[in-house]
Amino acid sequence: ASEAEEHDVVVIGGGPGGYVAAIKAAQEGLKTACVEKRGALGGTCLNVGCIPSKSLLNNSHIYHQILHDVKNLGDVKLNLTQMMKAKEQSVSGLTKGIEYLFKKNGVDYVKGTGTITGEHEIKVNPLEDGDPQILRAKNIIIATGSEATPFPGLEIDETRIVTSTGAIALTKVPEKMVVIGGGIIGLEMGSVWSRLGSEVTVVEYLGAIGGPGMDAEMAKTMQRILQKQGMKFKLNTKVMGGDVESDNIKINVESAKGGKSETIDADVVLVAIGRRPYTAGLGLENVGIEVDERGRIVIDQEYRTKIPHIRVIGDVTFGAMLAHKAEEEGIAAVEYIKKGYGHVNYGAIPSVMYTHPEAAWVGQTEQEVKATGKAYNIGSFPFSANSRAKTNLDTEGMVKFITDKETDRILGIHIIGPNAGEMIAEGVLAMEYGASSEDIGRTSHAHPTLSEAFKEAAMAAFSKPIHS
Ligand code: FAD
Ligand code: NAI
């Protein structure tokens, strides 16, 4: 090994958690290195997650919209190769952008696999042949992310039995696709291939789609909308296994309550039953850092493991597996190191599902509020009564506010609708400031915009909306 290099902070993992932490640390004047083994920065999100999936969602939506909704505008023909090229362009532009930001801020980008070999020592095995490099660090931030949870008995080959990584890179539109798991990945990637012509069947173990955290009323509404678009759903259904034949895959399913079983044919199967923390090769055992029963690295409220100068952020530890959550934690962890305090408001982290229409939410679901026993108000407003949505011929969905009946403080906001992912930002800000629905209902929103539906749902929570 070459001679050890001393840093104030070494970040292991260059995803949204890790690269943001590294840039922030360098901005704070700390000598910082970021170790990444993928050969590109940006982690799961930029390389095989958020960004490529949104590129495909956007382009497949445009294709589908022209094909089905506005036929009279002209013919359209799918060029899948071009669609994939556009995706690759977005990914490479953004990952190179982070490399530029590293240079600009003076972060050392160390390419290789990092293993913790001592409380202050990381050994980096380079991507290509060569000697390992030893880094010494006053502080270590682990941000190694997550990987797809495999389905026992179905071996992933990323061409026919795929995770999201294979599903963003198929070379032809499958005739029939079975999606195991009706969570966010299943619905986003299922939407992409359904729009491009696949017959998509989503098999979900629970009685509702959307994964953990979606408001029950919203999940039902979303299912109805996606069904109208052609997706099929088998809820309360267990996948028992599959037979992979040379030209067909047979997926055997059974009612979750037992009994009725059937076989569904597919040429591609997407396994989307959740993600799990990724710590392989990290060397946690070398320093005795613990993981819980789900593989998440155990930390305290300041992101510290039991070795206080080793902190953990993002998908590899507790909380929602979201890029922006990892980023907030990256900044907070560095602030703890530099200043001794940091903060993330876990009650105001938005979730967005980028189907069409999008689903977005922040705060508590109605079922969660109900379970607390607190008296609450609901204010909702449909996009079918919003002038801009009507003008755009895009009227599916609604905005729903849940407020404290006594104080009118907002407890949760749930949106299904065009651009819901942008609109939720106003709700997140409102919750950060502890706003009431009246605060929003009395705030002027431009006309004609979709955001007027947001305002009117707020009005519905404390008074009455005007337009419905
Ligand atoms: P990651 O992004 O997983 O990054 C960890 C990095 O660490 C990886 O690049 C890995 O190579 C590297 N690494 C691991 N071990 C080592 C080691 N020992 N040495 C060196 N490097 C190592 N979230 C959203 O908020 N919005 C979305 O729209 C969204 N879409 C998604 C779509 C898909 C298909 C998927 C799979 C995920 C999506 N997510 C989305 C989730 C998001 O990608 C993750 O929450 C986010 O990437 C987590 O960031 P992270 O920094 O914790 O980990
Ligand atoms: P998920 O947790 O969202 O959904 C998994 C679904 O699979 C759940 O509905 C679950 O009940 C179901 N399931 C589990 N085991 C099953 C089984 N054996 N048979 C049938 N169904 C089963 O996980 P998903 O969709 O894999 O995504 C992983 C994570 O990635 C998400 O939780 C999210 O944090 C992140 N992500 C975020 C996106 C976004 O923000 N837009 C997009 C894609 C992923």
Short mmCIF file of C-alpha atoms in Angstrom, two decimals, residues 67-372:
data_model
loop_
_atom_site.label_atom_id
_atom_site.label_comp_id
_atom_site.label_asym_id
_atom_site.label_seq_id
_atom_site.Cartn_x
_atom_site.Cartn_y
_atom_site.Cartn_z
CA LEU A 67 -50.41 8.35 -29.30
CA HIS A 68 -53.53 8.19 -27.16
CA ASP A 69 -54.69 11.61 -26.01
CA VAL A 70 -53.91 13.93 -28.87
CA LYS A 71 -54.01 11.61 -31.89
CA ASN A 72 -55.16 14.43 -34.10
CA LEU A 73 -51.76 16.14 -33.65
CA GLY A 74 -50.15 13.54 -35.88
CA ASP A 75 -48.52 10.14 -35.97
CA VAL A 76 -45.82 9.05 -33.63
CA LYS A 77 -43.48 6.07 -33.80
CA LEU A 78 -41.43 4.70 -30.95
CA ASN A 79 -37.65 4.86 -31.27
CA LEU A 80 -36.53 3.00 -28.15
CA THR A 81 -32.83 3.32 -28.99
CA GLN A 82 -33.20 7.09 -29.13
CA MET A 83 -35.17 7.12 -25.88
CA MET A 84 -32.36 5.20 -24.17
CA LYS A 85 -29.77 7.55 -25.68
CA ALA A 86 -31.59 10.55 -24.24
CA LYS A 87 -31.54 8.82 -20.87
CA GLU A 88 -27.80 8.11 -21.09
CA GLN A 89 -27.13 11.71 -22.03
CA SER A 90 -28.94 13.03 -18.97
CA VAL A 91 -27.13 10.57 -16.71
CA SER A 92 -23.63 11.26 -18.04
CA GLY A 93 -24.14 15.03 -18.04
CA LEU A 94 -25.21 15.01 -14.42
CA THR A 95 -22.58 12.58 -13.10
CA LYS A 96 -19.82 14.58 -14.81
CA GLY A 97 -21.37 17.70 -13.29
CA ILE A 98 -20.68 16.29 -9.83
CA GLU A 99 -17.08 15.56 -10.77
CA TYR A 100 -16.80 19.22 -11.76
CA LEU A 101 -18.30 20.29 -8.41
CA PHE A 102 -15.75 18.11 -6.61
CA LYS A 103 -12.92 19.85 -8.46
CA LYS A 104 -14.41 23.27 -7.87
CA ASN A 105 -14.73 22.66 -4.13
CA GLY A 106 -11.47 20.76 -3.72
CA VAL A 107 -12.88 17.33 -2.83
CA ASP A 108 -10.44 14.46 -3.53
CA TYR A 109 -12.33 11.90 -5.64
CA VAL A 110 -10.84 8.49 -4.88
CA LYS A 111 -11.99 5.78 -7.29
CA GLY A 112 -12.21 2.37 -5.69
CA THR A 113 -13.83 0.23 -3.01
CA GLY A 114 -13.39 1.56 0.50
CA THR A 115 -12.99 -0.81 3.44
CA ILE A 116 -12.76 0.44 6.98
CA THR A 117 -9.64 -1.21 8.38
CA GLY A 118 -9.29 0.80 11.58
CA GLU A 119 -11.16 3.48 13.50
CA HIS A 120 -9.34 6.16 11.49
CA GLU A 121 -8.25 4.14 8.47
CA ILE A 122 -9.80 3.25 5.11
CA LYS A 123 -8.16 0.96 2.60
CA VAL A 124 -9.18 1.67 -0.98
CA ASN A 125 -8.89 -1.08 -3.56
CA PRO A 126 -8.60 0.69 -6.91
CA LEU A 127 -11.08 0.04 -9.72
CA GLU A 128 -8.32 -1.18 -11.97
CA ASP A 129 -5.16 -3.12 -11.12
CA GLY A 130 -2.81 -1.42 -8.75
CA ASP A 131 -1.88 -1.15 -5.13
CA PRO A 132 -4.48 -0.35 -2.52
CA GLN A 133 -4.37 3.18 -1.15
CA ILE A 134 -4.62 3.92 2.57
CA LEU A 135 -6.56 6.98 3.69
CA ARG A 136 -6.40 8.27 7.28
CA ALA A 137 -9.42 10.21 8.48
CA LYS A 138 -10.33 12.21 11.57
CA ASN A 139 -13.97 11.60 10.61
CA ILE A 140 -15.60 8.98 8.41
CA ILE A 141 -19.04 9.32 6.84
CA ILE A 142 -20.56 6.10 5.54
CA ALA A 143 -23.00 6.64 2.65
CA THR A 144 -22.94 3.30 0.87
CA GLY A 145 -26.63 3.27 -0.03
CA SER A 146 -28.86 0.32 -0.84
CA GLU A 147 -29.52 -2.44 -3.34
CA ALA A 148 -32.65 -4.19 -4.63
CA THR A 149 -34.00 -6.89 -2.33
CA PRO A 150 -33.86 -10.16 -4.26
CA PHE A 151 -36.85 -12.48 -4.56
CA PRO A 152 -35.96 -15.94 -3.30
CA GLY A 153 -36.05 -18.48 -6.12
CA LEU A 154 -36.01 -15.95 -8.98
CA GLU A 155 -32.47 -15.33 -10.08
CA ILE A 156 -31.85 -11.81 -11.35
CA ASP A 157 -30.16 -11.72 -14.78
CA GLU A 158 -31.10 -8.07 -15.54
CA THR A 159 -32.43 -9.01 -18.98
CA ARG A 160 -35.49 -11.20 -18.32
CA ILE A 161 -35.69 -11.24 -14.54
CA VAL A 162 -34.79 -7.68 -13.71
CA THR A 163 -34.52 -5.19 -10.88
CA SER A 164 -35.03 -1.51 -11.66
CA THR A 165 -31.48 -1.51 -13.08
CA GLY A 166 -32.47 -3.92 -15.85
CA ALA A 167 -35.88 -2.29 -16.23
CA ILE A 168 -34.33 1.05 -17.25
CA ALA A 169 -32.23 -0.65 -19.92
CA LEU A 170 -34.45 -3.14 -21.77
CA THR A 171 -33.58 -3.30 -25.44
CA LYS A 172 -37.09 -4.04 -26.61
CA VAL A 173 -40.59 -3.50 -25.32
CA PRO A 174 -41.70 -6.71 -23.60
CA GLU A 175 -45.03 -8.07 -24.73
CA LYS A 176 -45.94 -9.08 -21.23
CA MET A 177 -44.35 -7.82 -18.06
CA VAL A 178 -45.04 -9.01 -14.54
CA VAL A 179 -44.09 -6.61 -11.77
CA ILE A 180 -43.63 -8.13 -8.33
CA GLY A 181 -44.36 -5.37 -5.80
CA GLY A 182 -46.77 -2.47 -6.32
CA GLY A 183 -44.56 0.13 -4.60
CA ILE A 184 -42.95 3.17 -6.16
CA ILE A 185 -40.49 1.35 -8.42
CA GLY A 186 -43.16 -1.09 -9.61
CA LEU A 187 -45.58 1.70 -10.52
CA GLU A 188 -43.02 4.03 -12.11
CA MET A 189 -41.28 1.39 -14.20
CA GLY A 190 -44.56 -0.45 -14.85
CA SER A 191 -45.92 2.86 -16.21
CA VAL A 192 -42.95 3.33 -18.55
CA TRP A 193 -43.32 -0.08 -20.21
CA SER A 194 -47.10 -0.03 -20.17
CA ARG A 195 -47.06 3.30 -22.04
CA LEU A 196 -44.65 1.86 -24.58
CA GLY A 197 -46.98 -1.05 -25.27
CA SER A 198 -46.37 -3.82 -22.71
CA GLU A 199 -49.20 -5.63 -21.03
CA VAL A 200 -48.18 -4.99 -17.42
CA THR A 201 -49.52 -6.97 -14.45
CA VAL A 202 -48.55 -5.79 -10.98
CA VAL A 203 -48.68 -8.41 -8.23
CA GLU A 204 -48.86 -6.89 -4.75
CA TYR A 205 -48.91 -8.79 -1.49
CA LEU A 206 -50.85 -6.11 0.41
CA GLY A 207 -54.36 -4.83 -0.26
CA ALA A 208 -53.18 -1.48 -1.64
CA ILE A 209 -50.57 -0.14 -4.07
CA GLY A 210 -48.09 2.68 -3.52
CA GLY A 211 -45.80 1.11 -0.96
CA PRO A 212 -45.48 2.21 2.62
CA GLY A 213 -46.54 5.78 3.40
CA MET A 214 -49.21 6.43 0.79
CA ASP A 215 -52.57 7.71 2.01
CA ALA A 216 -55.15 4.93 1.55
CA GLU A 217 -57.61 7.13 -0.38
CA MET A 218 -54.79 8.29 -2.67
CA ALA A 219 -53.61 4.72 -3.25
CA LYS A 220 -57.12 3.71 -4.34
CA THR A 221 -57.45 6.73 -6.62
CA MET A 222 -54.04 6.05 -8.17
CA GLN A 223 -54.91 2.42 -8.80
CA ARG A 224 -58.10 3.42 -10.60
CA ILE A 225 -56.20 5.91 -12.77
CA LEU A 226 -53.42 3.46 -13.66
CA GLN A 227 -55.98 0.76 -14.45
CA LYS A 228 -57.62 3.16 -16.88
CA GLN A 229 -54.21 3.55 -18.52
CA GLY A 230 -54.06 -0.21 -19.05
CA MET A 231 -52.10 -1.57 -16.09
CA LYS A 232 -53.51 -4.65 -14.37
CA PHE A 233 -53.34 -5.23 -10.64
CA LYS A 234 -53.46 -8.35 -8.53
CA LEU A 235 -53.64 -7.23 -4.92
CA ASN A 236 -53.57 -9.47 -1.84
CA THR A 237 -51.58 -11.86 -3.99
CA LYS A 238 -48.44 -13.82 -3.18
CA VAL A 239 -45.84 -14.84 -5.73
CA MET A 240 -44.99 -18.48 -5.02
CA GLY A 241 -42.20 -18.83 -7.57
CA GLY A 242 -41.52 -18.93 -11.26
CA ASP A 243 -40.41 -21.19 -14.07
CA VAL A 244 -38.01 -19.60 -16.49
CA GLU A 245 -38.39 -21.30 -19.87
CA SER A 246 -36.42 -20.45 -22.98
CA ASP A 247 -39.17 -18.32 -24.52
CA ASN A 248 -41.47 -17.63 -21.59
CA ILE A 249 -41.52 -17.09 -17.84
CA LYS A 250 -44.36 -18.52 -15.79
CA ILE A 251 -45.04 -16.76 -12.51
CA ASN A 252 -47.08 -18.73 -10.02
CA VAL A 253 -49.25 -16.66 -7.72
CA GLU A 254 -51.66 -17.46 -4.94
CA SER A 255 -54.18 -15.44 -2.96
CA ALA A 256 -52.38 -14.03 0.10
CA LYS A 257 -55.08 -15.53 2.27
CA GLY A 258 -54.35 -18.95 0.79
CA GLY A 259 -56.28 -21.00 -1.69
CA LYS A 260 -56.76 -19.74 -5.23
CA SER A 261 -53.65 -20.05 -7.38
CA GLU A 262 -52.89 -19.18 -11.01
CA THR A 263 -50.02 -18.76 -13.45
CA ILE A 264 -49.19 -15.51 -15.24
CA ASP A 265 -47.03 -15.54 -18.39
CA ALA A 266 -44.35 -12.94 -18.89
CA ASP A 267 -41.35 -12.25 -21.02
CA VAL A 268 -39.87 -9.87 -18.47
CA VAL A 269 -40.34 -9.97 -14.69
CA LEU A 270 -39.50 -6.90 -12.60
CA VAL A 271 -38.68 -7.62 -8.98
CA ALA A 272 -39.55 -4.48 -7.00
CA ILE A 273 -40.24 -5.60 -3.46
CA GLY A 274 -38.12 -2.99 -1.71
CA ARG A 275 -34.46 -2.14 -1.24
CA ARG A 276 -32.03 -3.13 1.50
CA PRO A 277 -28.98 -1.40 2.98
CA TYR A 278 -25.70 -2.14 1.21
CA THR A 279 -22.64 -2.79 3.39
CA ALA A 280 -20.81 -5.60 1.54
CA GLY A 281 -17.04 -5.17 1.67
CA LEU A 282 -17.29 -2.12 3.91
CA GLY A 283 -15.48 -3.78 6.81
CA LEU A 284 -17.93 -2.85 9.57
CA GLU A 285 -16.85 -6.00 11.39
CA ASN A 286 -13.27 -4.69 11.57
CA VAL A 287 -14.37 -1.96 13.95
CA GLY A 288 -17.41 -3.61 15.53
CA ILE A 289 -20.10 -1.33 14.04
CA GLU A 290 -23.56 -2.86 14.37
CA VAL A 291 -26.43 -3.29 11.94
CA ASP A 292 -30.04 -3.99 12.96
CA GLU A 293 -32.20 -6.96 11.91
CA ARG A 294 -32.86 -5.29 8.54
CA GLY A 295 -29.19 -4.60 7.85
CA ARG A 296 -29.39 -0.86 8.62
CA ILE A 297 -26.32 0.59 10.32
CA VAL A 298 -27.27 1.60 13.84
CA ILE A 299 -26.75 5.29 14.68
CA ASP A 300 -27.84 7.89 17.21
CA GLN A 301 -29.60 11.20 16.51
CA GLU A 302 -26.33 12.82 15.45
CA TYR A 303 -25.73 10.07 12.85
CA ARG A 304 -22.94 8.57 15.03
CA THR A 305 -22.21 4.88 15.25
CA LYS A 306 -20.82 3.65 18.52
CA ILE A 307 -17.51 5.00 17.24
CA PRO A 308 -18.48 8.67 17.48
CA HIS A 309 -16.34 9.98 14.63
CA ILE A 310 -17.85 7.41 12.21
CA ARG A 311 -21.22 8.68 11.04
CA VAL A 312 -23.81 7.21 8.66
CA ILE A 313 -26.33 8.82 6.31
CA GLY A 314 -28.77 7.91 3.54
CA ASP A 315 -30.27 4.60 2.44
CA VAL A 316 -27.79 2.50 4.45
CA THR A 317 -29.34 3.62 7.72
CA PHE A 318 -32.83 4.38 9.12
CA GLY A 319 -35.59 6.31 7.42
CA ALA A 320 -37.07 6.80 3.97
CA MET A 321 -34.87 5.70 1.09
CA LEU A 322 -34.99 8.99 -0.80
CA ALA A 323 -32.27 11.03 -2.45
CA HIS A 324 -33.30 14.34 -0.86
CA LYS A 325 -33.45 12.72 2.58
CA ALA A 326 -29.89 11.44 2.10
CA GLU A 327 -28.78 14.92 0.98
CA GLU A 328 -30.28 16.63 4.04
CA GLU A 329 -28.53 14.11 6.26
CA GLY A 330 -25.23 14.70 4.44
CA ILE A 331 -25.38 18.39 5.28
CA ALA A 332 -26.52 17.81 8.86
CA ALA A 333 -23.77 15.21 9.51
CA VAL A 334 -21.10 17.66 8.33
CA GLU A 335 -22.58 20.42 10.47
CA TYR A 336 -22.36 18.13 13.48
CA ILE A 337 -18.69 17.53 12.69
CA LYS A 338 -17.86 21.18 12.10
CA LYS A 339 -20.17 23.00 14.51
CA GLY A 340 -21.60 20.41 16.89
CA TYR A 341 -25.19 20.85 15.73
CA GLY A 342 -27.27 19.99 12.68
CA HIS A 343 -30.92 19.40 11.86
CA VAL A 344 -33.26 17.46 9.59
CA ASN A 345 -37.03 17.78 10.00
CA TYR A 346 -38.17 14.22 9.34
CA GLY A 347 -41.80 15.36 9.63
CA ALA A 348 -41.45 17.44 6.46
CA ILE A 349 -39.73 15.23 3.89
CA PRO A 350 -41.79 15.01 0.71
CA SER A 351 -42.42 11.83 -1.27
CA VAL A 352 -43.14 11.90 -4.97
CA MET A 353 -44.15 9.14 -7.34
CA TYR A 354 -43.49 10.22 -10.91
CA THR A 355 -46.31 8.38 -12.66
CA HIS A 356 -48.79 10.37 -14.70
CA PRO A 357 -50.48 11.98 -12.95
CA GLU A 358 -47.85 12.27 -10.23
CA ALA A 359 -48.56 11.46 -6.61
CA ALA A 360 -46.90 13.58 -3.94
CA TRP A 361 -47.30 13.88 -0.22
CA VAL A 362 -45.83 15.24 2.98
CA GLY A 363 -46.67 14.71 6.65
CA GLN A 364 -49.15 12.17 7.95
CA THR A 365 -51.64 10.06 6.03
CA GLU A 366 -55.30 10.09 7.04
CA GLN A 367 -54.97 6.58 8.47
CA GLU A 368 -52.02 7.71 10.61
CA VAL A 369 -53.88 10.76 11.92
CA LYS A 370 -56.94 8.63 12.65
CA ALA A 371 -54.80 6.19 14.63
CA THR A 372 -53.63 9.02 16.92
#
